[in-house]
mmCIF file of C-alpha atoms in Angstrom:
data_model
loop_
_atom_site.group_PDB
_atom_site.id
_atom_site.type_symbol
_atom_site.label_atom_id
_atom_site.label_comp_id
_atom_site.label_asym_id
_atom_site.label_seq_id
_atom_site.Cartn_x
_atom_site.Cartn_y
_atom_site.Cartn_z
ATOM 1 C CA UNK A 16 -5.006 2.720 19.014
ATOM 2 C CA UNK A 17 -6.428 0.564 16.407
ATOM 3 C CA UNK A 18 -4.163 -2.304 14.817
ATOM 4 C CA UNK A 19 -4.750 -4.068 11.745
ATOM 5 C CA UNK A 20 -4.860 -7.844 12.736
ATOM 6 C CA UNK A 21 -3.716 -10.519 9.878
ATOM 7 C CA UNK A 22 -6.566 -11.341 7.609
ATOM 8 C CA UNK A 23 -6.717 -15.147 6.965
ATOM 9 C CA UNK A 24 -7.782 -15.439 3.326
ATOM 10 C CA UNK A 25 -8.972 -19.403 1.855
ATOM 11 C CA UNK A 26 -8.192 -19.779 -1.621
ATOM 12 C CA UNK A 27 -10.199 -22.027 -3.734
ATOM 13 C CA UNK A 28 -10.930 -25.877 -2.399
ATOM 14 C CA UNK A 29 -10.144 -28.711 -3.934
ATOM 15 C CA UNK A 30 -12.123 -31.891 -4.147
ATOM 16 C CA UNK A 31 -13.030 -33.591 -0.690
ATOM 17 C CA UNK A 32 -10.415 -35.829 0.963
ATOM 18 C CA UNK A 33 -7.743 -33.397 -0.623
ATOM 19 C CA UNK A 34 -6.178 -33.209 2.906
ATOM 20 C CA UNK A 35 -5.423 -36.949 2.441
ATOM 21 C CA UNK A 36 -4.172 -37.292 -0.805
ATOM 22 C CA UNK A 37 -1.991 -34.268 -0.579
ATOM 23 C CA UNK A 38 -0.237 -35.435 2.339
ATOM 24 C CA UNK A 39 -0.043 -38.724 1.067
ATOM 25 C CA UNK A 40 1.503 -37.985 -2.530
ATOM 26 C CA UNK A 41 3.368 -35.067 -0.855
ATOM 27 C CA UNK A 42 6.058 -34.604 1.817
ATOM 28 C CA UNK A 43 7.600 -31.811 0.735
ATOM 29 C CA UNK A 44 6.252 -28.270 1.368
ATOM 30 C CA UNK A 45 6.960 -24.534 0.793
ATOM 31 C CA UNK A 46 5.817 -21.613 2.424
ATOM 32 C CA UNK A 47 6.398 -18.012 0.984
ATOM 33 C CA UNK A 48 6.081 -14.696 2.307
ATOM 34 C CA UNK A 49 5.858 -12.153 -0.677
ATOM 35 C CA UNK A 50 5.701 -7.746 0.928
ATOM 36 C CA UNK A 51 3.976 -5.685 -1.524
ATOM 37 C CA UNK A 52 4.238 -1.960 -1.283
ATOM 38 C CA UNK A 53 0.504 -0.908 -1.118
ATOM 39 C CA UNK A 54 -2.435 -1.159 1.019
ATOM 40 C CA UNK A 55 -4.314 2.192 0.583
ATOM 41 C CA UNK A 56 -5.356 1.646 -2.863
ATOM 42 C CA UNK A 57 -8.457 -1.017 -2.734
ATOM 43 C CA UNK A 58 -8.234 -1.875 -6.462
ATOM 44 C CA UNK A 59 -4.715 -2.997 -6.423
ATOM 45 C CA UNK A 60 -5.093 -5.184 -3.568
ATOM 46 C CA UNK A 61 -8.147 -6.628 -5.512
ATOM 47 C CA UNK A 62 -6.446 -7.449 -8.614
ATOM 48 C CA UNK A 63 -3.427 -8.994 -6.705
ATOM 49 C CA UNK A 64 -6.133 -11.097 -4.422
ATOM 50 C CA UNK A 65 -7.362 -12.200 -7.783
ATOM 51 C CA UNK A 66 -4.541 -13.747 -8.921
ATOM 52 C CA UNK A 67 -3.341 -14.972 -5.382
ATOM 53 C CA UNK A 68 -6.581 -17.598 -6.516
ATOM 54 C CA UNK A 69 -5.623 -18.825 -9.916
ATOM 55 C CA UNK A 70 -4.350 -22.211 -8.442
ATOM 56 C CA UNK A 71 -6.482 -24.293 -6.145
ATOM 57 C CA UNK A 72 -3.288 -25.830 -4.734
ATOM 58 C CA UNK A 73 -1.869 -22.717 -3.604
ATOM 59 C CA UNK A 74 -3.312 -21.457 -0.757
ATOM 60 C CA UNK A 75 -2.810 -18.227 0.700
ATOM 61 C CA UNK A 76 -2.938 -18.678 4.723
ATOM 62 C CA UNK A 77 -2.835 -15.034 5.799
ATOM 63 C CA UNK A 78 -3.085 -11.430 4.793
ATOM 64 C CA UNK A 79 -1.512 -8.630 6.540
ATOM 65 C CA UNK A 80 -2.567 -5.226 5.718
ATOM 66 C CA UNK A 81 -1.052 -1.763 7.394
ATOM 67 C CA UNK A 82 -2.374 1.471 5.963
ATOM 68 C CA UNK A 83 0.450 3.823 8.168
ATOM 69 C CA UNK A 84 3.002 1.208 6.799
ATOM 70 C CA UNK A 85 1.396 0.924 2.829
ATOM 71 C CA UNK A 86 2.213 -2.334 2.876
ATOM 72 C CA UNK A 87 0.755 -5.574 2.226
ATOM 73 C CA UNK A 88 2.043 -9.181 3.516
ATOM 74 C CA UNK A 89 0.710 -12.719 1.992
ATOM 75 C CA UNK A 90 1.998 -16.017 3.258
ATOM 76 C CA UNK A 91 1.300 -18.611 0.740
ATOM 77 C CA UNK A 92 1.730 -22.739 0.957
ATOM 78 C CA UNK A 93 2.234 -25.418 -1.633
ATOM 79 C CA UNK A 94 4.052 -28.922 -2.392
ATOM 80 C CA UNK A 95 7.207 -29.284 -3.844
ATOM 81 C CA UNK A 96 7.786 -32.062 -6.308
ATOM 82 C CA UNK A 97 11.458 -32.960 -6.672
ATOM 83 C CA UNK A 98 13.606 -34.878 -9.420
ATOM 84 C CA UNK A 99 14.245 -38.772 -8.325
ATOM 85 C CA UNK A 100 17.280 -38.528 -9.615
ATOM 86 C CA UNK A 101 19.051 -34.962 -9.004
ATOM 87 C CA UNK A 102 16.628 -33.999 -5.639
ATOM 88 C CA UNK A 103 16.558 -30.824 -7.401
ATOM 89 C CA UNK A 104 12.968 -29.239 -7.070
ATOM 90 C CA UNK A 105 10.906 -29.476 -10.880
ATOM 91 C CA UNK A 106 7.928 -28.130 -10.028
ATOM 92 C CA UNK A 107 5.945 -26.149 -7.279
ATOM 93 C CA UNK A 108 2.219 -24.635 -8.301
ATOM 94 C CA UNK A 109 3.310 -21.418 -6.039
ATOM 95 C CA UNK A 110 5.893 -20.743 -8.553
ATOM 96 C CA UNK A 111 3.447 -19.523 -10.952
ATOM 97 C CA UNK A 112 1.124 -17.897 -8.620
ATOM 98 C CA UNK A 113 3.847 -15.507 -7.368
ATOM 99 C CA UNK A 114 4.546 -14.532 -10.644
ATOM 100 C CA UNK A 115 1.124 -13.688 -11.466
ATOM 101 C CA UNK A 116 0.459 -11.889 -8.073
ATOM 102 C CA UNK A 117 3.847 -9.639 -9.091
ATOM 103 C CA UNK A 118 2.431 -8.963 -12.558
ATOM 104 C CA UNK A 119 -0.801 -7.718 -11.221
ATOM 105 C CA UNK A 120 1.481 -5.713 -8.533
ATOM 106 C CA UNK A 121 3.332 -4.333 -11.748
ATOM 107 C CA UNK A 122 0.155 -3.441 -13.507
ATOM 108 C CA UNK A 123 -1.521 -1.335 -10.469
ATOM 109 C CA UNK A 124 1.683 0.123 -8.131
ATOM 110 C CA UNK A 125 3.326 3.176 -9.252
ATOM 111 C CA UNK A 126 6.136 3.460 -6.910
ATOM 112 C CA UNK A 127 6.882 7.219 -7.329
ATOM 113 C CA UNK A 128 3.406 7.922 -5.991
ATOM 114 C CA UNK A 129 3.968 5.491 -3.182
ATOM 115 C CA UNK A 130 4.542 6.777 0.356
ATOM 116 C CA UNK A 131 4.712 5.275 3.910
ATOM 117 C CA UNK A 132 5.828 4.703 7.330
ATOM 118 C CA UNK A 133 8.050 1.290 6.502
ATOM 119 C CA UNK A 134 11.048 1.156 4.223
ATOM 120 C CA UNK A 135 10.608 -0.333 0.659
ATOM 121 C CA UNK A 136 12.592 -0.360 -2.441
ATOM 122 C CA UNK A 137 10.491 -2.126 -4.689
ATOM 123 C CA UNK A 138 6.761 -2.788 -5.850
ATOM 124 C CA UNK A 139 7.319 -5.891 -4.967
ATOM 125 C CA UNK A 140 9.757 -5.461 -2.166
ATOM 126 C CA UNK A 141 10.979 -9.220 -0.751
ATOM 127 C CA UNK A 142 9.830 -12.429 -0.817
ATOM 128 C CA UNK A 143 11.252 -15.034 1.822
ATOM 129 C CA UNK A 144 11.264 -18.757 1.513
ATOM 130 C CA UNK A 145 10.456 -21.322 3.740
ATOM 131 C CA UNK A 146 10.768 -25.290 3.812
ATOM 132 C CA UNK A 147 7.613 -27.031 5.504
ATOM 133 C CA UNK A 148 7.353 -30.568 6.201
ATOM 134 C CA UNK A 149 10.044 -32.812 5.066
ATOM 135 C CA UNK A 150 11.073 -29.665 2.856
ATOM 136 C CA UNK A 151 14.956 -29.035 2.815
ATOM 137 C CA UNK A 152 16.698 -25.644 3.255
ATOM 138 C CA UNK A 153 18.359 -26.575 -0.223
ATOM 139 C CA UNK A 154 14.449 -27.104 -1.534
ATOM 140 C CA UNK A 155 13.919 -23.364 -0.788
ATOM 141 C CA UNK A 156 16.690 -22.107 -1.969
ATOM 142 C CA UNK A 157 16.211 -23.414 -5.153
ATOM 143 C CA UNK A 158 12.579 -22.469 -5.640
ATOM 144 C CA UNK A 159 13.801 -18.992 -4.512
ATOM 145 C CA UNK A 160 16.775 -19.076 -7.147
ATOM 146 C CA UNK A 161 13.885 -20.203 -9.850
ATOM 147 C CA UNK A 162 12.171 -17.225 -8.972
ATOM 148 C CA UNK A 163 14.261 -14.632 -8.778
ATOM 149 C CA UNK A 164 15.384 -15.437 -12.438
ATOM 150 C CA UNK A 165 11.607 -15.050 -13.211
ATOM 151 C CA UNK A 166 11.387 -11.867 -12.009
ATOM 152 C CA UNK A 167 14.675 -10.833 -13.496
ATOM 153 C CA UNK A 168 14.173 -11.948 -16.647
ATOM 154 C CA UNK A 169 10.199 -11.161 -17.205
ATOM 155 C CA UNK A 170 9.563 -8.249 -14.989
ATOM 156 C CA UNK A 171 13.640 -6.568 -15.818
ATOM 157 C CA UNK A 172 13.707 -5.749 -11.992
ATOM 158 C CA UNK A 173 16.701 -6.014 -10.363
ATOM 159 C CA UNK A 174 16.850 -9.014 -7.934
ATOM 160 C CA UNK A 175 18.946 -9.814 -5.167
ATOM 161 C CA UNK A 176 19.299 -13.143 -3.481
ATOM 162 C CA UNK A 177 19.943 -13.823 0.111
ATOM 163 C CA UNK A 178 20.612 -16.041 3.047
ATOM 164 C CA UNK A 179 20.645 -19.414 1.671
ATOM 165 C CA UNK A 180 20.002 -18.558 -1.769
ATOM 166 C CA UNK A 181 23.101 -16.459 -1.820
ATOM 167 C CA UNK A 182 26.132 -18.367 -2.656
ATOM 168 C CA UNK A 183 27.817 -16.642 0.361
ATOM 169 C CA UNK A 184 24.520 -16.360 2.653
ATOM 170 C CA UNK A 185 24.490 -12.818 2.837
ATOM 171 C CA UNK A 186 21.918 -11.655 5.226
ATOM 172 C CA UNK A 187 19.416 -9.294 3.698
ATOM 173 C CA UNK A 188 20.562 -6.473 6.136
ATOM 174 C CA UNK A 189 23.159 -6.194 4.721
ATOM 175 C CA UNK A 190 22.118 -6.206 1.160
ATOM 176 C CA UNK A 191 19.480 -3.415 2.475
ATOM 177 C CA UNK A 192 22.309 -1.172 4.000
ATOM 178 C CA UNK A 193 24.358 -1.294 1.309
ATOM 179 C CA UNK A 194 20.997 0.525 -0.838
ATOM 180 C CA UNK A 195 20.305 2.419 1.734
ATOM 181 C CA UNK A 196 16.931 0.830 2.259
ATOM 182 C CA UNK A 197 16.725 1.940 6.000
ATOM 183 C CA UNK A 198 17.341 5.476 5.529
ATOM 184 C CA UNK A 199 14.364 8.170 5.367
ATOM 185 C CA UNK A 200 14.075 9.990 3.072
ATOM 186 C CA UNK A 201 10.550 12.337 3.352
ATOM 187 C CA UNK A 202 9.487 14.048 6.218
ATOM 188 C CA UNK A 203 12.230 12.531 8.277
ATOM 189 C CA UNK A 204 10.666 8.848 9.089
ATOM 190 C CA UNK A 205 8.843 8.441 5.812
ATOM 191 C CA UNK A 206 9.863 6.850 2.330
ATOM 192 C CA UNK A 207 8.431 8.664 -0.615
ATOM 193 C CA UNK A 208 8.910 7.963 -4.504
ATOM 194 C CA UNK A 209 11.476 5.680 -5.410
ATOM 195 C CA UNK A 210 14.841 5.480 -3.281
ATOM 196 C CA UNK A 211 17.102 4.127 -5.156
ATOM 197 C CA UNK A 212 19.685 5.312 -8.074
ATOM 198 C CA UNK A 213 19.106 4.653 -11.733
ATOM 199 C CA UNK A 214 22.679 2.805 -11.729
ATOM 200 C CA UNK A 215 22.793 0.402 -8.768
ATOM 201 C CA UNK A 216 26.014 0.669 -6.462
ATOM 202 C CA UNK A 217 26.313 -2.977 -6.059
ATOM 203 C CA UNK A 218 25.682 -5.665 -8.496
ATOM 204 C CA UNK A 219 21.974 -7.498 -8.479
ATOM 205 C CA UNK A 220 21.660 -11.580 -8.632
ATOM 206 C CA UNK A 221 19.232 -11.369 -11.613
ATOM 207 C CA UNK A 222 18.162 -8.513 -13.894
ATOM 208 C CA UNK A 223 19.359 -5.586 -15.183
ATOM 209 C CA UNK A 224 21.816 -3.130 -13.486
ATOM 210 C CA UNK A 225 19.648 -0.094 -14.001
ATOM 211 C CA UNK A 226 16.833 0.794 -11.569
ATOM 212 C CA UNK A 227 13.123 1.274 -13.011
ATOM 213 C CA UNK A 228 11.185 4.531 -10.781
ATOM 214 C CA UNK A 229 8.263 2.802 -11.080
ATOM 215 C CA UNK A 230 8.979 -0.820 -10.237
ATOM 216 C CA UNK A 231 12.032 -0.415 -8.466
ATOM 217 C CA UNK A 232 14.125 -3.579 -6.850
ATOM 218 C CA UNK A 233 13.264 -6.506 -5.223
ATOM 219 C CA UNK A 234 14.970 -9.051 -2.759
ATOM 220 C CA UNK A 235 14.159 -13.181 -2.773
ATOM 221 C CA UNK A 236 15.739 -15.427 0.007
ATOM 222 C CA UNK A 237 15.626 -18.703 1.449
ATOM 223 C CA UNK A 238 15.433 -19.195 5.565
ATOM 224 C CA UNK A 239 14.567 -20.991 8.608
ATOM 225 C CA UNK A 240 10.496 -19.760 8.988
ATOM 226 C CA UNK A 241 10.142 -16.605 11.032
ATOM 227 C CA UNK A 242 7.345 -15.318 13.204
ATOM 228 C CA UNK A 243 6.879 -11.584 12.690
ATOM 229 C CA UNK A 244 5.476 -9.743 16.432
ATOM 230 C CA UNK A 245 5.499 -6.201 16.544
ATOM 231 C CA UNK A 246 5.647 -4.282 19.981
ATOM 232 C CA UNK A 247 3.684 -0.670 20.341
ATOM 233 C CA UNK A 248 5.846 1.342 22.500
ATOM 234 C CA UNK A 249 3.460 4.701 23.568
ATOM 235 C CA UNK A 250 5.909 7.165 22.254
ATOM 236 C CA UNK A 251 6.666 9.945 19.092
ATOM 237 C CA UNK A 252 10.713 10.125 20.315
ATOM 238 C CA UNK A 253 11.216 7.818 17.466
ATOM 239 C CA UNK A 254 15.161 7.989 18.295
ATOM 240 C CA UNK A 255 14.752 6.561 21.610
ATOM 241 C CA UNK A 256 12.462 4.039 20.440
ATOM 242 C CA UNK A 257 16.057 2.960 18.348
ATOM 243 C CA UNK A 258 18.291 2.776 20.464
ATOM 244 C CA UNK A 259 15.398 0.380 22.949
ATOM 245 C CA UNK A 260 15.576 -1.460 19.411
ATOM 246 C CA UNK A 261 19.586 -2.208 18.877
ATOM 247 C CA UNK A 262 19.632 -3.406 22.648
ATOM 248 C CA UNK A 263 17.437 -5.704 21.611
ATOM 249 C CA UNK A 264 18.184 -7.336 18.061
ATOM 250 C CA UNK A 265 20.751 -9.858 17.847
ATOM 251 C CA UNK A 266 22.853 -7.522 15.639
ATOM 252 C CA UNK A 267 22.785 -5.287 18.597
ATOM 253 C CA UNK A 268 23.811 -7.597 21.010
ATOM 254 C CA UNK A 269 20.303 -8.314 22.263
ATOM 255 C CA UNK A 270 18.361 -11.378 21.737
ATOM 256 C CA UNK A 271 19.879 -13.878 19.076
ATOM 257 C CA UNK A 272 18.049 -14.308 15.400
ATOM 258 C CA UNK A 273 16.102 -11.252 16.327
ATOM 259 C CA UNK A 274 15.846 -8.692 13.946
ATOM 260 C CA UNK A 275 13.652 -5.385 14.672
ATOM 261 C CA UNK A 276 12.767 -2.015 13.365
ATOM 262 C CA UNK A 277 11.622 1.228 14.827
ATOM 263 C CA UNK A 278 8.873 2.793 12.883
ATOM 264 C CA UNK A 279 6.513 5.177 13.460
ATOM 265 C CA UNK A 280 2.613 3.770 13.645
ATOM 266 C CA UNK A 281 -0.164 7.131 14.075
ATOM 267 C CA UNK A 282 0.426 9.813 16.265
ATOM 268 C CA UNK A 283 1.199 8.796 19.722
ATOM 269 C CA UNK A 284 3.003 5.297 19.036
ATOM 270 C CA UNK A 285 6.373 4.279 17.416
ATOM 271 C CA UNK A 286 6.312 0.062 16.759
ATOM 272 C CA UNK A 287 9.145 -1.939 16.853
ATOM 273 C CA UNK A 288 8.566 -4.148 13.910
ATOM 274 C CA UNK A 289 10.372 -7.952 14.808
ATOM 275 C CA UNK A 290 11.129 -11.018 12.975
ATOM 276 C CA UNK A 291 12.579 -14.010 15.588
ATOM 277 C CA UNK A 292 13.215 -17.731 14.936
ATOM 278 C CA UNK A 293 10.573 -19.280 16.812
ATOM 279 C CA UNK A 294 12.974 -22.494 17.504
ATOM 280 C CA UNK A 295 15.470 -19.642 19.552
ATOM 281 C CA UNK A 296 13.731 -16.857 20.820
ATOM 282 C CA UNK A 297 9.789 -16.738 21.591
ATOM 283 C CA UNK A 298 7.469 -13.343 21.386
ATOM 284 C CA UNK A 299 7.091 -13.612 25.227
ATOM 285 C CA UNK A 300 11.043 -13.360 25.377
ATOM 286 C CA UNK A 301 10.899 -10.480 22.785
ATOM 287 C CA UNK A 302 7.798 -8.191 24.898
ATOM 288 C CA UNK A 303 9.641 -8.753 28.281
ATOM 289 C CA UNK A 304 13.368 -7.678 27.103
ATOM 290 C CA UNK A 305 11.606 -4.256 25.132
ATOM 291 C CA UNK A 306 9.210 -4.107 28.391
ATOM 292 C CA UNK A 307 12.376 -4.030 30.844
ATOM 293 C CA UNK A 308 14.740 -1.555 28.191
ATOM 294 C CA UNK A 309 11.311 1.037 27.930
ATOM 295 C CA UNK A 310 11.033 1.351 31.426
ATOM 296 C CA UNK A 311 14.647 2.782 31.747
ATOM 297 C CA UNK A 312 13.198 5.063 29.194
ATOM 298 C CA UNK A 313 10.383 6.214 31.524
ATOM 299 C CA UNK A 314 8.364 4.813 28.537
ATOM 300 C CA UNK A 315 5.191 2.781 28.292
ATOM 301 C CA UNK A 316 4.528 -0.385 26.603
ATOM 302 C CA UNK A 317 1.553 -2.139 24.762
ATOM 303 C CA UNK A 318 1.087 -5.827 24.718
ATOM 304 C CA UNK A 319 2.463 -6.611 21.304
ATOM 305 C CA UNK A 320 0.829 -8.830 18.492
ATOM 306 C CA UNK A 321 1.758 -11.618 16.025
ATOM 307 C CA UNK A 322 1.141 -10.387 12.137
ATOM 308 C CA UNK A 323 0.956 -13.518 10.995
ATOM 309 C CA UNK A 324 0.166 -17.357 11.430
ATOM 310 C CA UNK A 325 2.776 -19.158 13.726
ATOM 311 C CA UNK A 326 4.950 -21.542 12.119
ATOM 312 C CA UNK A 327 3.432 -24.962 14.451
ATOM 313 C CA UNK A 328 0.059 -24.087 12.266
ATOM 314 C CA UNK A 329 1.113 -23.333 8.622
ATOM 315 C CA UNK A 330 1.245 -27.122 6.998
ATOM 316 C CA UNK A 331 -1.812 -28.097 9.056
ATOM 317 C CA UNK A 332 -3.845 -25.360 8.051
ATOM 318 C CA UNK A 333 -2.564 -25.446 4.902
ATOM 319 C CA UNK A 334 -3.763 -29.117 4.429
ATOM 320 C CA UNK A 335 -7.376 -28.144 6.167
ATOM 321 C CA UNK A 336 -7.858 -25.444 3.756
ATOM 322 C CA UNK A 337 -7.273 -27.459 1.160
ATOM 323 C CA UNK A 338 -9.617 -30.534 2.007
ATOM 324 C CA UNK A 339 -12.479 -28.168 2.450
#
């Protein structure tokens, strides 16, 4: 079975001994990871590259595309530049970039014609924040808080904050069960067309109340940086491949911080689709726990694989890529 790997993509360089100045006049970092509903159509994923590249100091560390999924993952760096006086963040260069990435997203995702194998709600589906360096969880949220009132107020999509950049820290699960983001709904483990209602059932953080077909809703947070390892398990029983899947998230009872999905990936495989806290629970921990729970299944197991950069290498290659 063939598995798209993460594409590492360099964004433009800066002048030479850029690694030293930025770490020098900077301390303060921010990683982002923005999920885009489309990977099938090569001219949207063009135009959004495009505009991932409109800001030298913004670098885009990694591309994840999965065609059975439709859905594309960039991880972005920057700095952060703070007030002296409040600590409050006043500027970040990946601000804009997002913005114009989710305008180009706008301009070339319809998503009524969009189908695939992962649940999505939105064009632009989530974007997750993530403090580097000597970056504070309080750093993130802001900048996520910044943008979600960007998107709210110049795209008019609803937005909904979470984790840290809710005032309550509501997980994003639970924002997603409460829209029904997990359920089916074409073909029995597909999503098709939009999902959600025109009139929202619970109240968004930023934007309007009513639900655009074609842009649908999107959901910003602020968190501790997770790694994202997803586990082939040979099967189509897509319902056992659950229930191997709540044994093993935290919510579950399983392995704490872990969060995982079952979803189908081609015609003799089901995935289960994780995102861990590297500081509680390592991928090694994650493959032997789903290893042990399939064989009780009478089920076999593929070595899984990380879909993105670790977090030990995201400032440092951030830095490199911008020196070059």
């Amino acid at each position: 079975m063939e598995l798209n790997q993460a594409d590492e993509v360099l964004s433009s360089p800066l002048a030479p001994n850029a690694k030293d100045n930025l770490s020098m006049m900077h301390s303060k970092f921010i990683g982002c990871k923005l999920y885009i509903s489309e990977s099938r159509n090569p001219t949207a994923i063009a135009a959004i590259d495009l505009a991932a590249k409109t800001d030298p100091q913004v670098a885009v560390l990694s591309k994840f595309e999965d065609s059975l999924y439709n859905r594309v993952r960039y991880t972005l760096v920057s700095y952060i530049i703070d007030g002296s006086s409040t600590g409050e963040v006043i500027y970040s260069p990946i601000r804009k970039v997002l913005l114009a990435m989710m305008e180009a997203a706008f301009s070339a995702i319809n998503l009524e014609s969009h189908s695939g194998a992962h649940p999505r709600m939105g064009v632009n589906d989530d974007l997750s924040f993530h403090p580097l360096g000597q970056a504070t969880m309080e750093d993130a949220a802001y900048l996520a808080k910044q943008v979600a009132s960007d998107i709210g107020n110049d795209f008019q999509v609803p937005v909904f904050l979470y984790a840290a950049a809710h005032p309550t820290g509501k997980p994003v699960g639970a924002i997603r069960r409460e829209l029904g983001y997990y359920r089916p709904n074409h073909m029995g483990n597909q999503w098709s067309g939009t999902m959600l209602p025109d009139v929202l059932p619970i109240k968004p953080d930023e934007g309007p109340t009513n639900v655009s077909s074609e842009r649908g809703a999107t959901t910003v947070g602020a968190t501790p940086f997770v790694e994202a390892y997803n586990v082939p398990v040979l099967s189509k029983d897509v319902a056992t491949v659950r229930r191997i899947t709540r044994r093993l998230s935290g919510r579950g009872g399983g392995l704490p911080t872990v969060q995982a999905l079952a979803l189908p990936h081609g015609d003799d495989c089901t995935e289960i689709a994780c995102l861990l806290d590297p500081d509680h629970v390592s991928a090694y921990q994650v493959q032997t726990v789903v290893e042990q729970i399939a064989a009780e299944e009478g089920l076999e197991v593929e070595k899984g694989y990380f879909t993105d950069l670790t977090k030990d290498r995201m400032l440092d290659k951030y830095l490199k890529i911008t020196a070059d």
